[in-house]
mmCIF file of C-alpha atoms in Angstrom:
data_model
loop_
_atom_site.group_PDB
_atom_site.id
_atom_site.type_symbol
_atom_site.label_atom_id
_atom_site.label_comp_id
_atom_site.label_asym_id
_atom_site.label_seq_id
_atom_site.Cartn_x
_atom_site.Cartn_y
_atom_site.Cartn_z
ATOM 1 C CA UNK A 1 27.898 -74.288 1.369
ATOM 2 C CA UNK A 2 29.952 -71.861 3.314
ATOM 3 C CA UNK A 3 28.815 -70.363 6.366
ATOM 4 C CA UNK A 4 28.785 -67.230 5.141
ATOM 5 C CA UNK A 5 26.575 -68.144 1.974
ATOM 6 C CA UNK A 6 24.328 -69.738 4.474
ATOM 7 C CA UNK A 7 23.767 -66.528 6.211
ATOM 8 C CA UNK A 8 22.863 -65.056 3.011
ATOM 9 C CA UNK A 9 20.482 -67.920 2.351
ATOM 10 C CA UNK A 10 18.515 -67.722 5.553
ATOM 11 C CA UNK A 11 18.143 -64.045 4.952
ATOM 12 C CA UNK A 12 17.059 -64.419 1.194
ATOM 13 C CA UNK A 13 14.729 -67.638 2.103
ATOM 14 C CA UNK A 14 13.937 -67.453 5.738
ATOM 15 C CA UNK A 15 10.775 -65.154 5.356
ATOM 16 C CA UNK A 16 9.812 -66.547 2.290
ATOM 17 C CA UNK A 17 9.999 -70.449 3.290
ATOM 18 C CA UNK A 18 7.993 -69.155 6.869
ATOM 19 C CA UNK A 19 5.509 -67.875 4.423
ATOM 20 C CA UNK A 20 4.702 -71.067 2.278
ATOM 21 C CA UNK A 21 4.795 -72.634 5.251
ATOM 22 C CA UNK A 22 2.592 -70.368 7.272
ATOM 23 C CA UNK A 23 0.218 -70.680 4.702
ATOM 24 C CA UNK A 24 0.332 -74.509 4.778
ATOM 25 C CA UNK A 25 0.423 -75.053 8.399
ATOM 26 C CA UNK A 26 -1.282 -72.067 9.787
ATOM 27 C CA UNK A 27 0.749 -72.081 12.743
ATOM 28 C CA UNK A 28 3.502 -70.175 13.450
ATOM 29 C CA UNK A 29 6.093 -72.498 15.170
ATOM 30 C CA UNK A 30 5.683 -75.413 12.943
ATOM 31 C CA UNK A 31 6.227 -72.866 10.034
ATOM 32 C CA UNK A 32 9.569 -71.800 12.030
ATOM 33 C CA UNK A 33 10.290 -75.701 12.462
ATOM 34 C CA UNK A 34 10.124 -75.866 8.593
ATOM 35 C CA UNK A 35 11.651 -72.691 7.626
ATOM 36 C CA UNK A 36 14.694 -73.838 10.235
ATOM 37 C CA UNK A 37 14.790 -77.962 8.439
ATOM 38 C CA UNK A 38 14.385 -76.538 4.668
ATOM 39 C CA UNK A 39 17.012 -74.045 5.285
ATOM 40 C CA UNK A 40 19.564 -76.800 6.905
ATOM 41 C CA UNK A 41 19.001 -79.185 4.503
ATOM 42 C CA UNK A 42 20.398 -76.680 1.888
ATOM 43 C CA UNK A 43 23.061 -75.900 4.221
ATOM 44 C CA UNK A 44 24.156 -79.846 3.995
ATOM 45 C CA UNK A 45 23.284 -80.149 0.305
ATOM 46 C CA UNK A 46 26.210 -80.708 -1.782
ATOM 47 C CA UNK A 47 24.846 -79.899 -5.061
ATOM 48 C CA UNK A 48 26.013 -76.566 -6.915
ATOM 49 C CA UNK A 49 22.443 -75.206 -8.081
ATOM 50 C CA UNK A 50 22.450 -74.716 -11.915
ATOM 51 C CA UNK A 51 21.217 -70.574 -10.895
ATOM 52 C CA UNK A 52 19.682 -68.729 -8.068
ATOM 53 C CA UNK A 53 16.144 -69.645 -9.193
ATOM 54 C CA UNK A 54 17.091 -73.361 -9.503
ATOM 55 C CA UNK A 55 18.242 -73.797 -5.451
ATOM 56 C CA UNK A 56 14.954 -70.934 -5.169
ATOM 57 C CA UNK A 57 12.740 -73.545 -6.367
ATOM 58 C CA UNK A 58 14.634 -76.685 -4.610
ATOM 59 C CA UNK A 59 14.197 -74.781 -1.333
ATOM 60 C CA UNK A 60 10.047 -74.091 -1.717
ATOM 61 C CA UNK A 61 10.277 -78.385 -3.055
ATOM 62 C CA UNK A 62 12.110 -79.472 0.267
ATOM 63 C CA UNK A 63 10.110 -76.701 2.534
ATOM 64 C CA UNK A 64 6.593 -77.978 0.826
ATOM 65 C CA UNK A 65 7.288 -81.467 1.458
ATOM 66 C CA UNK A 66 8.181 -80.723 5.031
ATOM 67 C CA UNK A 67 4.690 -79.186 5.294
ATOM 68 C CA UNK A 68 3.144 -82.541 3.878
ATOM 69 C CA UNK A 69 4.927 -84.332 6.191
ATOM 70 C CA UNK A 70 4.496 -82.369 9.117
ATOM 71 C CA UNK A 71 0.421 -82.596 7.903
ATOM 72 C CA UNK A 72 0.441 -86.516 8.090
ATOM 73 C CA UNK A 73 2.354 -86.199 11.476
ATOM 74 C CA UNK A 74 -0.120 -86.743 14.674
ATOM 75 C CA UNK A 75 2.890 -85.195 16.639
ATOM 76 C CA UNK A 76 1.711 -81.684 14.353
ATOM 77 C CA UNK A 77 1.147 -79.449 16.723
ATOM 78 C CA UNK A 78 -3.025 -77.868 16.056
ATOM 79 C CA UNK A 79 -3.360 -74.409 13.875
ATOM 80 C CA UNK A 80 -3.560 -71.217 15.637
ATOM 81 C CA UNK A 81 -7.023 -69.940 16.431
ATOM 82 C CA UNK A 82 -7.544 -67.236 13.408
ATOM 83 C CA UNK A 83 -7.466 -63.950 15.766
ATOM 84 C CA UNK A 84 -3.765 -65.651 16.837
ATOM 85 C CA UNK A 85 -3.555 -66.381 13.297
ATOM 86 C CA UNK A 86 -4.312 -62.772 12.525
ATOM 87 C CA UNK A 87 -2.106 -61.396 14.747
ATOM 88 C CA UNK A 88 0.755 -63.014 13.421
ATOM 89 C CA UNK A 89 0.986 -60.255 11.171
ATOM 90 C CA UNK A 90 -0.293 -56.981 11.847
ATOM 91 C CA UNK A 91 -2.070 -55.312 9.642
ATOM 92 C CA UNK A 92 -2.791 -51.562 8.849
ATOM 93 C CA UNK A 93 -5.871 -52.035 6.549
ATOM 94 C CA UNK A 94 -8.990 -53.858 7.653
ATOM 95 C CA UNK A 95 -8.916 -54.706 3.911
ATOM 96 C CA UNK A 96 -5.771 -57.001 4.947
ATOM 97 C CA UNK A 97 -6.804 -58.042 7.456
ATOM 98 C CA UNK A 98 -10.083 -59.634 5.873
ATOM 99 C CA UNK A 99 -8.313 -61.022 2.791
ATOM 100 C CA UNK A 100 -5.798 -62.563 5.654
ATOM 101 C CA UNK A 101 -8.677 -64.480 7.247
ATOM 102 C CA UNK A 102 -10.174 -65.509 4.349
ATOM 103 C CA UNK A 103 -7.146 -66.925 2.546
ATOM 104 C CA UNK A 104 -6.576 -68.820 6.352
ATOM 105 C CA UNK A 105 -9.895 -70.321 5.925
ATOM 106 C CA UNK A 106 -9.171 -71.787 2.651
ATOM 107 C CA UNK A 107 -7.618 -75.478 2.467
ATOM 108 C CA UNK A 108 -4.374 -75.861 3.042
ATOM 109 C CA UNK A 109 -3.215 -76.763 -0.378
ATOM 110 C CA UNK A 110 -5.456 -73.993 -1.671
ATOM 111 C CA UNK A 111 -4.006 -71.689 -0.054
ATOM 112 C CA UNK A 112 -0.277 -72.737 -0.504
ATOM 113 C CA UNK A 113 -0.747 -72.906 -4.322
ATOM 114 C CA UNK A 114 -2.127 -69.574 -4.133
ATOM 115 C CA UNK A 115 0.538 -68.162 -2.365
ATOM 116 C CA UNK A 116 2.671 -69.644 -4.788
ATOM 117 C CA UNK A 117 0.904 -68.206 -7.356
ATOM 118 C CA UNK A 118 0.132 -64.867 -6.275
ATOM 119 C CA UNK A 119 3.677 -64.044 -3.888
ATOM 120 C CA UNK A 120 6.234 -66.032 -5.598
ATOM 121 C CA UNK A 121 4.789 -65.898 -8.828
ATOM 122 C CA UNK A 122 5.165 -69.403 -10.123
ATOM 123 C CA UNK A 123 3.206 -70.917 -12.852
ATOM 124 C CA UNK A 124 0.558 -73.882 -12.347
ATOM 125 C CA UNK A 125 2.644 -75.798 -13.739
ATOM 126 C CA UNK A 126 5.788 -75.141 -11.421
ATOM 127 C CA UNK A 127 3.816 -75.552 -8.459
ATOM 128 C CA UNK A 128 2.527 -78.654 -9.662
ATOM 129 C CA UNK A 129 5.937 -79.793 -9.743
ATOM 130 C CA UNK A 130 6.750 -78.007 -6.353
ATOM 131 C CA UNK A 131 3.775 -79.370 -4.577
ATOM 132 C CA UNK A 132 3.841 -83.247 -6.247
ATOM 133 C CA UNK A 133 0.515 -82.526 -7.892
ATOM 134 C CA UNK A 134 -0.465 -82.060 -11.441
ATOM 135 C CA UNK A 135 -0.979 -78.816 -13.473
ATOM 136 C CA UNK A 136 -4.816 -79.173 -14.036
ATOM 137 C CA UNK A 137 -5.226 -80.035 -10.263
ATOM 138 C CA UNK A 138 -3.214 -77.045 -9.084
ATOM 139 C CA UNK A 139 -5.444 -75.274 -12.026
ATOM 140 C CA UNK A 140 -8.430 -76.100 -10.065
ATOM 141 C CA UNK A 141 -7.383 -75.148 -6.851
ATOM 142 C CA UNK A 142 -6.580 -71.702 -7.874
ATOM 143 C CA UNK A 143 -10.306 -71.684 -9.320
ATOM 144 C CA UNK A 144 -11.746 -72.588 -6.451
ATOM 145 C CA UNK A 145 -9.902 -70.629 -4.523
ATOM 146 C CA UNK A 146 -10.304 -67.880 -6.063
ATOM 147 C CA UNK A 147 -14.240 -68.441 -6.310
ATOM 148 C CA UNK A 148 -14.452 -69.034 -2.679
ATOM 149 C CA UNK A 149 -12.286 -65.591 -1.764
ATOM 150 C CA UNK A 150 -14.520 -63.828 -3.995
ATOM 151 C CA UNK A 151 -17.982 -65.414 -1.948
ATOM 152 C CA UNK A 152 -16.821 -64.475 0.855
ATOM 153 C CA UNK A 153 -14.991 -61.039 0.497
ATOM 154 C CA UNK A 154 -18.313 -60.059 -0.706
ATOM 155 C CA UNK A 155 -19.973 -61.237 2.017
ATOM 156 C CA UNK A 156 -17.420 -59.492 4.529
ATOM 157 C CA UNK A 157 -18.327 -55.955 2.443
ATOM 158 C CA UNK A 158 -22.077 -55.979 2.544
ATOM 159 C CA UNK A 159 -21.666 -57.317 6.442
ATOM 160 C CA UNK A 160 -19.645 -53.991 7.260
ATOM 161 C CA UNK B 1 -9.634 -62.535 -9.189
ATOM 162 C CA UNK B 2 -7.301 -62.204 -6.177
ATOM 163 C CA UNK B 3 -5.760 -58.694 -5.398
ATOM 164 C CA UNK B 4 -2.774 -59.554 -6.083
ATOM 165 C CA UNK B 5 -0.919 -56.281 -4.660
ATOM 166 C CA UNK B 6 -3.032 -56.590 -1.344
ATOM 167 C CA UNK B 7 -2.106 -59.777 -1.508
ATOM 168 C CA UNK B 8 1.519 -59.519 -1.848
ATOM 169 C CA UNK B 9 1.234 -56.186 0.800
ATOM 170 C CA UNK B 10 -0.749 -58.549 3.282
ATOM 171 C CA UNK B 11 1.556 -61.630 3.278
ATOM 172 C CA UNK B 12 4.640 -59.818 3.399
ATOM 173 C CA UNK B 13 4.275 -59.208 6.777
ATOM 174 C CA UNK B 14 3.928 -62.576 7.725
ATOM 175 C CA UNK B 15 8.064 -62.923 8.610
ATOM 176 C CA UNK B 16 9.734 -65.505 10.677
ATOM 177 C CA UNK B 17 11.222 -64.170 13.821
ATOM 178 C CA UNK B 18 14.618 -63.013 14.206
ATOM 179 C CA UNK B 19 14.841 -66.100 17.121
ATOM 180 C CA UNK B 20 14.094 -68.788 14.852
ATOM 181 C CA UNK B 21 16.458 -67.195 12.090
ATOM 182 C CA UNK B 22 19.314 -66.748 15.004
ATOM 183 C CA UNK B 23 18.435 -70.299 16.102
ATOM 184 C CA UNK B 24 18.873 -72.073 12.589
ATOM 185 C CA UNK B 25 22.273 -70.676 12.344
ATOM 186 C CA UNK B 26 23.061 -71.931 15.921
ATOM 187 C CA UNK B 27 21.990 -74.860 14.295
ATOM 188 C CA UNK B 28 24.149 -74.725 11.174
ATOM 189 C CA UNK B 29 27.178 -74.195 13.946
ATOM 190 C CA UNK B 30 25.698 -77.496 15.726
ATOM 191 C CA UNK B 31 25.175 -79.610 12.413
ATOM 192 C CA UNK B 32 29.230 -78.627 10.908
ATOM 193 C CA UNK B 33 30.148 -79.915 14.923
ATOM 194 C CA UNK B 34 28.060 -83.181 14.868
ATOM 195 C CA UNK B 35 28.627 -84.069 11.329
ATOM 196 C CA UNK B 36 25.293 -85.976 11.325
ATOM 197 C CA UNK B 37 25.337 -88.569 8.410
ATOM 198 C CA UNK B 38 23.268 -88.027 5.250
ATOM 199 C CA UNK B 39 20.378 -89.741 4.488
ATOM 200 C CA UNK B 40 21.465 -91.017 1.547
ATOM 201 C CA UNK B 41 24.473 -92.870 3.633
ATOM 202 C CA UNK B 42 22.423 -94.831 6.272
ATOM 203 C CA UNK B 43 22.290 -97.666 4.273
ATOM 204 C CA UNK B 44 23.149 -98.108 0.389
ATOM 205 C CA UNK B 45 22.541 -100.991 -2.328
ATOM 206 C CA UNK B 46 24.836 -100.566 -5.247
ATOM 207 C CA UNK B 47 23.262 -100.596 -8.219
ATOM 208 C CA UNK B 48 25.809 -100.660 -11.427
ATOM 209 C CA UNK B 49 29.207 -100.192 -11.527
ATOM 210 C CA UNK B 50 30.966 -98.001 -13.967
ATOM 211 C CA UNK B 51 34.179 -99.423 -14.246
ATOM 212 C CA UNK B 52 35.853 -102.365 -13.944
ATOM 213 C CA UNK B 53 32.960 -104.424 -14.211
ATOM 214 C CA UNK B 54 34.521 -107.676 -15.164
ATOM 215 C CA UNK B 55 37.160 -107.266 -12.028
ATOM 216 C CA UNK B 56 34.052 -106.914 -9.831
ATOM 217 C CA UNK B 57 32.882 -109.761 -11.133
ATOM 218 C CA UNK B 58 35.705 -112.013 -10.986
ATOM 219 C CA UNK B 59 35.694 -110.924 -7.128
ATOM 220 C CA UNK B 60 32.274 -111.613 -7.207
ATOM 221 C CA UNK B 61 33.265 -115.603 -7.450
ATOM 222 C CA UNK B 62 35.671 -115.028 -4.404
ATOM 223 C CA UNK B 63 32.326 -113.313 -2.117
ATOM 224 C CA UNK B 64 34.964 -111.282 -0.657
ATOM 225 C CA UNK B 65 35.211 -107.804 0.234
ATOM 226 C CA UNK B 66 36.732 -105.542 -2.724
ATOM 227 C CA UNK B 67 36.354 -102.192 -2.344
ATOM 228 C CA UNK B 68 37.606 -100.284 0.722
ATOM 229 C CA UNK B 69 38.452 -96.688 1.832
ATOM 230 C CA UNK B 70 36.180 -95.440 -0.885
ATOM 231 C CA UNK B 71 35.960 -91.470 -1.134
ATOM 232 C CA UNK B 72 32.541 -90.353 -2.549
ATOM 233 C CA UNK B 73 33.463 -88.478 -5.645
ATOM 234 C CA UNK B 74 30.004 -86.853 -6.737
ATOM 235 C CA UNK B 75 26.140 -87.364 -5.157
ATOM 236 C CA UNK B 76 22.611 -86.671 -5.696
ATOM 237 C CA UNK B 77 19.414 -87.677 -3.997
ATOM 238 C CA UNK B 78 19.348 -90.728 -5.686
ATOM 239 C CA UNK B 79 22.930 -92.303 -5.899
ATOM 240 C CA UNK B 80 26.363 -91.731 -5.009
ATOM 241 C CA UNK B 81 29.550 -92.537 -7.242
ATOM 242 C CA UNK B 82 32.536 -93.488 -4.987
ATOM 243 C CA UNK B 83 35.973 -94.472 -5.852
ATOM 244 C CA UNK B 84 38.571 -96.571 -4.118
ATOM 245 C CA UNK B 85 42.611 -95.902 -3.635
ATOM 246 C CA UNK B 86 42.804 -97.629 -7.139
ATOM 247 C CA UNK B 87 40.736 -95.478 -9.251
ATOM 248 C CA UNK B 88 37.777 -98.351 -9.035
ATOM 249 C CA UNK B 89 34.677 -96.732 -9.218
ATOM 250 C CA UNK B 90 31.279 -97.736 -7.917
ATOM 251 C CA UNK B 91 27.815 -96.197 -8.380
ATOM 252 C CA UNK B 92 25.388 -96.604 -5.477
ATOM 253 C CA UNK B 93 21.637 -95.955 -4.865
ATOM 254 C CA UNK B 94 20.098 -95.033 -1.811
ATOM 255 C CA UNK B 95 17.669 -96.215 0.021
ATOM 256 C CA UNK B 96 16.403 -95.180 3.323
ATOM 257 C CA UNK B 97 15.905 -97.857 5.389
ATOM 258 C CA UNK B 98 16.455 -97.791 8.955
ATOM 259 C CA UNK B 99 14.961 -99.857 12.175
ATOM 260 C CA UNK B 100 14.477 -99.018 15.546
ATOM 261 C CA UNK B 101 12.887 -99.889 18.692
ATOM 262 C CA UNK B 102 9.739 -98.049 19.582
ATOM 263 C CA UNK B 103 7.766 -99.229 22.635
ATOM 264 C CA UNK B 104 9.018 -102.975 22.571
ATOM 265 C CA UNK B 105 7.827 -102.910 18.794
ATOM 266 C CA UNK B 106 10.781 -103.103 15.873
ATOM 267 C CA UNK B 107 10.051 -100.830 13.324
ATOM 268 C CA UNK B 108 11.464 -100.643 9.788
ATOM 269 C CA UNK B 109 11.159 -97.522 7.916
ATOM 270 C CA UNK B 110 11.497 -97.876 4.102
ATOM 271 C CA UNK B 111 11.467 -94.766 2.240
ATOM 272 C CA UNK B 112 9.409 -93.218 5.016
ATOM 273 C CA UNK B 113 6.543 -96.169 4.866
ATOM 274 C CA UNK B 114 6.659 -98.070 8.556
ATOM 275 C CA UNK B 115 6.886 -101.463 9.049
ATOM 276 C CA UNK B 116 6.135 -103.683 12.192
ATOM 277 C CA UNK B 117 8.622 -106.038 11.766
ATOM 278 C CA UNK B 118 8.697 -107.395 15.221
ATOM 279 C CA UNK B 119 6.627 -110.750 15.533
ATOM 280 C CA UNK B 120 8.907 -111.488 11.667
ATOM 281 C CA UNK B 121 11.980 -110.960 13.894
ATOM 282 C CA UNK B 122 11.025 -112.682 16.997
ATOM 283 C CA UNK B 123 9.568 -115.969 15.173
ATOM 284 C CA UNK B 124 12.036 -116.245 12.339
ATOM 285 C CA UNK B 125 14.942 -113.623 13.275
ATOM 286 C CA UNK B 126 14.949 -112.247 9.729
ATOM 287 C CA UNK B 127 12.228 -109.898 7.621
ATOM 288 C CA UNK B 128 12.636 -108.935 4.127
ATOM 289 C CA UNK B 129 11.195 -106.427 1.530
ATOM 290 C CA UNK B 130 11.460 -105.073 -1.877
ATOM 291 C CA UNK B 131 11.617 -101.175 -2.112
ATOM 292 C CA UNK B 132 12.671 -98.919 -4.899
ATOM 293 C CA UNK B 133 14.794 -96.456 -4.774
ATOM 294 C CA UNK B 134 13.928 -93.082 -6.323
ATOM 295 C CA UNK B 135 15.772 -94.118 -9.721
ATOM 296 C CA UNK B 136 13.163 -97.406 -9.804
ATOM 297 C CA UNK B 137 15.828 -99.651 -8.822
ATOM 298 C CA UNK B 138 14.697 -103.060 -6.887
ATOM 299 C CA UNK B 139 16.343 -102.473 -3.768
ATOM 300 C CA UNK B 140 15.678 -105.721 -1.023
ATOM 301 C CA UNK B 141 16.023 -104.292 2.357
ATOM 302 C CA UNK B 142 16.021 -107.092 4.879
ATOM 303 C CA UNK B 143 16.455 -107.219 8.611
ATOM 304 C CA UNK B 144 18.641 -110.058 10.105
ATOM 305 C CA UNK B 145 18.717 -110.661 14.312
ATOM 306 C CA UNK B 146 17.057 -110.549 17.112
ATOM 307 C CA UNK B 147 15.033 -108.084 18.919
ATOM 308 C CA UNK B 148 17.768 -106.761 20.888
ATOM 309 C CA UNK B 149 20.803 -106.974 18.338
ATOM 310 C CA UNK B 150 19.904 -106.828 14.642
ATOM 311 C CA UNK B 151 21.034 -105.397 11.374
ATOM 312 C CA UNK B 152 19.708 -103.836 8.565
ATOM 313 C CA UNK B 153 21.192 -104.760 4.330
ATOM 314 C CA UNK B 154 20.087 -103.940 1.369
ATOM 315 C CA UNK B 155 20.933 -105.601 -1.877
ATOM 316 C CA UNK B 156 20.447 -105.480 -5.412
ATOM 317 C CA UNK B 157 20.671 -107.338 -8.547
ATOM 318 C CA UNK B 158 23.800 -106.280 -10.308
ATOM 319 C CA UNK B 159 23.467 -108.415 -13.711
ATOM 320 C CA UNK B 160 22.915 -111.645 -12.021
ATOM 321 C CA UNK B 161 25.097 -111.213 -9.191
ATOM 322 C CA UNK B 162 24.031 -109.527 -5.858
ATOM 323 C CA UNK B 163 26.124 -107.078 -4.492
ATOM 324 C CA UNK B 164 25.495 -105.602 -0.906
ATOM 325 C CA UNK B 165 26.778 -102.778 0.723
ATOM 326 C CA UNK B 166 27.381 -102.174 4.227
ATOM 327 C CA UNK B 167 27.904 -98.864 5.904
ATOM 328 C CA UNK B 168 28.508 -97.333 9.428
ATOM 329 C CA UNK B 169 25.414 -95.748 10.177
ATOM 330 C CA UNK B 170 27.343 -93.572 12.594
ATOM 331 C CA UNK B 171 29.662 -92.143 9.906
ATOM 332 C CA UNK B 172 28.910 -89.594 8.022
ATOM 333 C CA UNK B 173 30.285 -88.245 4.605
ATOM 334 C CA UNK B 174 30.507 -85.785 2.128
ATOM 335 C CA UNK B 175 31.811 -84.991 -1.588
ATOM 336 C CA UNK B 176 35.908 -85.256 -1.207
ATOM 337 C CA UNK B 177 35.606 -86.928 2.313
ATOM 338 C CA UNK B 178 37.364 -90.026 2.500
ATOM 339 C CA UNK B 179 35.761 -93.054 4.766
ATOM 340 C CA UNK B 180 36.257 -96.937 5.302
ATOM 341 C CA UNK B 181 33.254 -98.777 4.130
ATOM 342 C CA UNK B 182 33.154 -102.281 2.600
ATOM 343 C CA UNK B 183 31.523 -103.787 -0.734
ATOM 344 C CA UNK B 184 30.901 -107.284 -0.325
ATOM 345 C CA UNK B 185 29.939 -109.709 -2.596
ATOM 346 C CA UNK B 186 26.775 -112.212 -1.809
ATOM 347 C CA UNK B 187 26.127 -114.310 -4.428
#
């Protein structure tokens, strides 16, 4: 890859591979750690990409497997207390900022299928494949998740 | 159901900062300096051969070195195809195996799984394993020396001959780059 391509690629892919990871990790410098390994390791990788969407989804495949890894590692540094968490981003609607937390306080598989779902639009079966996992699991997940969002946004409303 | 517009609004401003983006491509400048070596090359176990079979295996008799200043031609995750000054061509899959000293303990890493190889290598000197590479090739990784000085091979059975392949695990490589390596025989 040239060096100019690679700019390009940490531009298209930077925020995007923070994001998966973000929502893995739920800590912002271990997501940067990621975004910053996934993006070198298509920087060394010597393979020409059969399309855009083909090196798209090997990017999200290397990044998600650095968040597995980095989840087995006791070096991981801990999540971010949620108001840190929350703060990562900030937010103009209280609406946001609600769905924010909740997502956050889903499991970390839950929520990186659903922001594979929902933000990158992939199908259950594509992040099966992305996150090693198979398509009824990932199925589930976004069930649950969803179920669990909807508990709780609820609860949020009738709170305020 | 999800929201899937607040959704999309909400995490899109969740961005990386512009630091870690400058840093990665400080990063790219280090990586093109340092040239660290591929994965895939810290150690290899050839697993077929494309051409020239029966030559290989009339070396094979001689357990000789045969292949030198191979130039890797084409790679994936999984293998490597190489080719010497004469056109011979050789087919390689990787393994990552490595093995280093942590805290007075030898560890071997096999396709990330740890090992503590260290009372193996003090009692007998040598420690062996069977992994498979990614392809589902037997791959024997075994660890030969002492606890100060000791090697790591891998081998694999090539059709009733074992072939090994040794590699610096300093150099480093990539498609059209040319590097001395040996392919010796160790049947």
């Amino acid at each position: 890859m040239t060096d100019q391509r690679f700019r390009e690629a940490v531009e298209l892919y930077g925020d995007m591979v923070f994001r998966l990871a973000y929502s893995y990790l739920k800590n912002r410098a271990d997501a940067e750690d990621v975004m910053q390994e996934a993006l070198l390791k298509l920087y060394v990788e010597p393979r020409d990409f059969e399309s855009a969407e083909h090196e798209k989804r090997w990017v999200l495949h290397v990044a998600a497997n650095e968040c597995k890894k980095l989840l087995r590692s006791p070096w991981r540094r801990r999540t971010d207390p949620l108001d840190e968490a929350a703060e990562t981003a900030a937010f103009d609607q209280p609406a946001q900022t609600e769905l924010f937390r909740q997502v956050m306080a889903l499991p970390p598989k839950y929520r990186a299928a659903v922001y594979l779902h929902y933000y990158e639009g992939c199908s259950v079966k594509e992040i099966g494949e992305l996150l090693g996992a198979k398509a009824s699991t990932v199925q589930t997940w976004l069930m649950r998740a969803r179920g669990q969002l909807k508990t709780k946004l609820k609860e949020a409303e009738a709170y305020d | 159901m999800i929201d899937k517009k607040l959704y999309c609004e909400t995490f899109s401003r969740l961005r990386a900062s512009d630091e870690a983006k400058k840093e990665v491509l400080l990063k790219m400048s280090e990586t093109k300096k340092t040239r660290r070596p591929l994965r895939a090359l810290r150690v290899l176990a050839m697993a077929a051969m494309l051409t020239l079979a029966l030559a290989v295996s009339a070396n094979a008799a001689s357990n000789g070195a045969f292949f030198e200043n191979l130039r890797i031609i084409w790679q994936d995750e999984n293998q490597i195809l190489m080719e010497d000054d004469n056109g011979n061509q050789v087919v390689v899959t990787c393994v990552d195996a490595d093995a280093e000293l942590r805290d007075g303990k030898l560890i071997l890493t096999v396709n990330d799984e740890e090992i503590d190889i260290t009372d193996s290598i003090a009692e007998s000197g040598s420690f062996s394993v069977t992994a498979k590479g990614e392809d589902g090739t037997e791959v024997e990784v075994s660890v030969t020396g002492t606890l100060e000085d000791w090697e790591v091979h891998t081998s694999v059975d090539g059709g009733g001959v074992d072939y090994s392949v040794n590699t610096d695990a300093e150099r480093s490589a990539e498609c059209g780059q040319s590097f001395t390596t040996t392919v010796v025989t160790t049947d």
